[in-house]
Coordinates of N, CA and C in Angstrom, one line a residue:
G299 N 20.2 4.6 21.1 CA 20.3 5.5 22.2 C 19.1 6.3 22.5
F300 N 18.0 6.1 21.8 CA 16.8 6.8 22.1 C 16.0 6.2 23.2
A301 N 15.1 7.0 23.8 CA 14.3 6.5 24.9 C 12.8 6.8 24.5
F302 N 11.9 6.2 25.3 CA 10.5 6.5 25.0 C 10.2 7.9 25.1
S303 N 10.9 8.7 26.0 CA 10.6 10.1 26.1 C 11.0 10.9 24.8
D304 N 11.8 10.3 23.9 CA 12.1 10.9 22.6 C 11.1 10.7 21.5
V305 N 10.1 9.8 21.8 CA 9.1 9.5 20.8 C 8.1 10.7 20.7
V306 N 7.9 11.1 19.4 CA 7.0 12.3 19.2 C 5.7 11.9 18.5
K307 N 5.7 10.7 17.8 CA 4.5 10.3 17.1 C 4.4 8.8 16.9
L308 N 3.3 8.2 17.2 CA 3.0 6.8 16.9 C 1.9 6.6 15.9
T309 N 2.1 5.7 15.1 CA 1.0 5.2 14.2 C 0.8 3.7 14.6
I310 N -0.4 3.4 15.0 CA -0.7 2.1 15.5 C -1.7 1.4 14.5
Y311 N -1.3 0.2 14.0 CA -2.1 -0.6 13.1 C -2.6 -1.7 14.0
I312 N -3.9 -1.8 14.0 CA -4.6 -2.8 14.9 C -5.6 -3.7 14.2
V313 N -5.5 -5.0 14.4 CA -6.3 -6.0 13.8 C -7.4 -6.4 14.8
A314 N -8.6 -6.7 14.3 CA -9.7 -7.2 15.1 C -9.3 -8.5 15.8
D315 N -9.5 -8.5 17.1 CA -9.2 -9.7 17.9 C -10.4 -10.7 17.7
R316 N -10.1 -11.9 17.2 CA -11.2 -12.9 16.9 C -12.1 -13.1 18.1
N317 N -11.5 -13.1 19.3 CA -12.3 -13.4 20.6 C -13.2 -12.3 20.9
L318 N -12.8 -11.0 20.6 CA -13.7 -9.9 20.8 C -14.6 -9.5 19.7
G319 N -14.1 -9.9 18.5 CA -14.9 -9.5 17.3 C -14.6 -8.0 16.9
K320 N -13.6 -7.4 17.5 CA -13.3 -6.0 17.2 C -11.9 -5.8 17.7
P321 N -11.3 -4.7 17.3 CA -9.9 -4.3 17.9 C -10.0 -4.1 19.3
D322 N -9.0 -4.5 20.0 CA -8.9 -4.3 21.5 C -8.2 -3.0 21.8
Y323 N -9.0 -1.9 21.6 CA -8.5 -0.6 21.9 C -8.2 -0.4 23.4
A324 N -9.0 -1.0 24.3 CA -8.7 -0.9 25.7 C -7.4 -1.5 26.1
G325 N -7.1 -2.6 25.5 CA -5.8 -3.3 25.7 C -4.6 -2.4 25.2
M326 N -4.9 -1.9 24.0 CA -3.8 -1.0 23.4 C -3.6 0.2 24.2
N327 N -4.6 0.8 24.7 CA -4.5 2.0 25.6 C -3.8 1.7 26.9
A328 N -4.1 0.5 27.5 CA -3.4 0.1 28.7 C -1.9 -0.1 28.5
G329 N -1.5 -0.7 27.3 CA -0.1 -0.8 27.0 C 0.5 0.5 26.8
F330 N -0.2 1.4 26.1 CA 0.3 2.8 25.9 C 0.6 3.5 27.2
R331 N -0.3 3.3 28.2 CA -0.1 4.0 29.5 C 1.1 3.4 30.3
K332 N 1.6 2.3 29.9 CA 2.8 1.7 30.6 C 4.0 2.5 30.2
Y333 N 4.0 3.1 29.0 CA 5.2 3.7 28.5 C 5.1 5.2 28.3
F334 N 3.9 5.8 28.2 CA 3.7 7.2 28.0 C 2.7 7.7 29.0
G335 N 3.0 8.9 29.5 CA 2.1 9.5 30.6 C 2.2 8.8 31.9
S336 N 3.3 8.2 32.1 CA 3.5 7.4 33.4 C 4.5 8.1 34.3
A337 N 4.7 7.5 35.4 CA 5.7 8.1 36.4 C 7.1 8.1 35.8
D338 N 7.4 7.0 35.1 CA 8.8 6.8 34.5 C 8.9 7.8 33.3
N339 N 7.9 8.0 32.5 CA 7.9 8.9 31.4 C 6.6 9.7 31.3
P340 N 6.6 10.9 31.9 CA 5.4 11.7 31.9 C 5.0 12.3 30.5
Q341 N 5.9 12.1 29.5 CA 5.6 12.6 28.2 C 4.5 11.8 27.6
T342 N 3.7 12.5 26.8 CA 2.7 11.7 25.9 C 3.0 12.1 24.5
V343 N 2.4 11.5 23.5 CA 2.8 11.7 22.1 C 1.5 11.8 21.3
A344 N 1.7 12.4 20.1 CA 0.6 12.3 19.1 C 0.5 10.9 18.6
R345 N -0.7 10.4 18.4 CA -0.8 9.0 17.9 C -2.1 8.9 17.1
S346 N -2.0 8.0 16.1 CA -3.2 7.6 15.3 C -3.3 6.1 15.4
A347 N -4.5 5.6 15.5 CA -4.8 4.2 15.5 C -5.6 3.8 14.3
V348 N -5.2 2.9 13.5 CA -5.9 2.5 12.3 C -6.2 1.0 12.3
E349 N -7.5 0.7 12.1 CA -7.9 -0.7 12.0 C -7.5 -1.2 10.6
V350 N -6.8 -2.4 10.6 CA -6.4 -3.0 9.3 C -6.9 -4.4 9.3
A351 N -7.0 -5.0 8.1 CA -7.5 -6.4 8.0 C -6.4 -7.4 8.5
G352 N -5.2 -7.1 8.4 CA -4.1 -8.0 8.8 C -2.8 -7.3 8.8
I353 N -1.8 -7.9 9.5 CA -0.4 -7.4 9.4 C 0.5 -8.6 9.0
Q354 N 1.7 -8.3 8.7 CA 2.6 -9.3 8.1 C 2.7 -10.6 8.9
F355 N 2.8 -10.5 10.2 CA 3.0 -11.7 11.0 C 1.7 -12.3 11.4
P356 N 1.3 -13.5 11.0 CA 0.0 -14.1 11.4 C -0.1 -14.2 12.9
G357 N -1.3 -13.9 13.4 CA -1.5 -14.0 14.9 C -1.2 -12.7 15.6
M358 N -0.4 -11.8 15.0 CA -0.1 -10.5 15.7 C -1.3 -9.6 15.5
L359 N -1.7 -8.9 16.5 CA -2.8 -8.0 16.5 C -2.5 -6.5 16.4
V360 N -1.2 -6.2 16.7 CA -0.8 -4.8 16.7 C 0.6 -4.6 16.0
E361 N 0.7 -3.6 15.2 CA 2.0 -3.1 14.7 C 2.1 -1.7 15.0
I362 N 3.3 -1.2 15.5 CA 3.4 0.2 15.9 C 4.6 0.8 15.2
E363 N 4.4 1.9 14.5 CA 5.4 2.7 13.9 C 5.7 3.9 14.8
A364 N 6.9 4.1 15.2 CA 7.3 5.3 16.1 C 8.2 6.2 15.4
V365 N 8.0 7.5 15.6 CA 8.9 8.6 15.1 C 9.5 9.2 16.4
A366 N 10.8 9.2 16.5 CA 11.5 9.8 17.6 C 12.4 11.0 17.1
A367 N 12.6 11.9 18.0 CA 13.4 13.1 17.7 C 14.1 13.6 19.0
R368 N 15.2 14.2 18.8 CA 15.9 14.8 20.0 C 16.9 15.8 19.4
D369 N 17.4 16.7 20.3 CA 18.4 17.6 19.9 C 19.7 16.8 19.7
A370 N 20.6 17.3 18.9 CA 21.9 16.6 18.7 C 22.7 16.8 20.0
R371 N 23.3 15.7 20.4 CA 24.0 15.7 21.7 C 25.5 15.5 21.5

């Protein structure tokens, strides 16, 4: 029952894109702007981005951990 507007913190683990030779931070930021700081959700969140050597699923370039909070309803 949570929404993107309930997210208060993101930790983003990003792997270097073989085609770019580095992490695609521009692509990550473009994806971020689709869900945060947008007309649908003007909220933005604290976030950290960490470059890692790999993540659990081969071929995946990004893993995101989200912390959400809201008042009891």
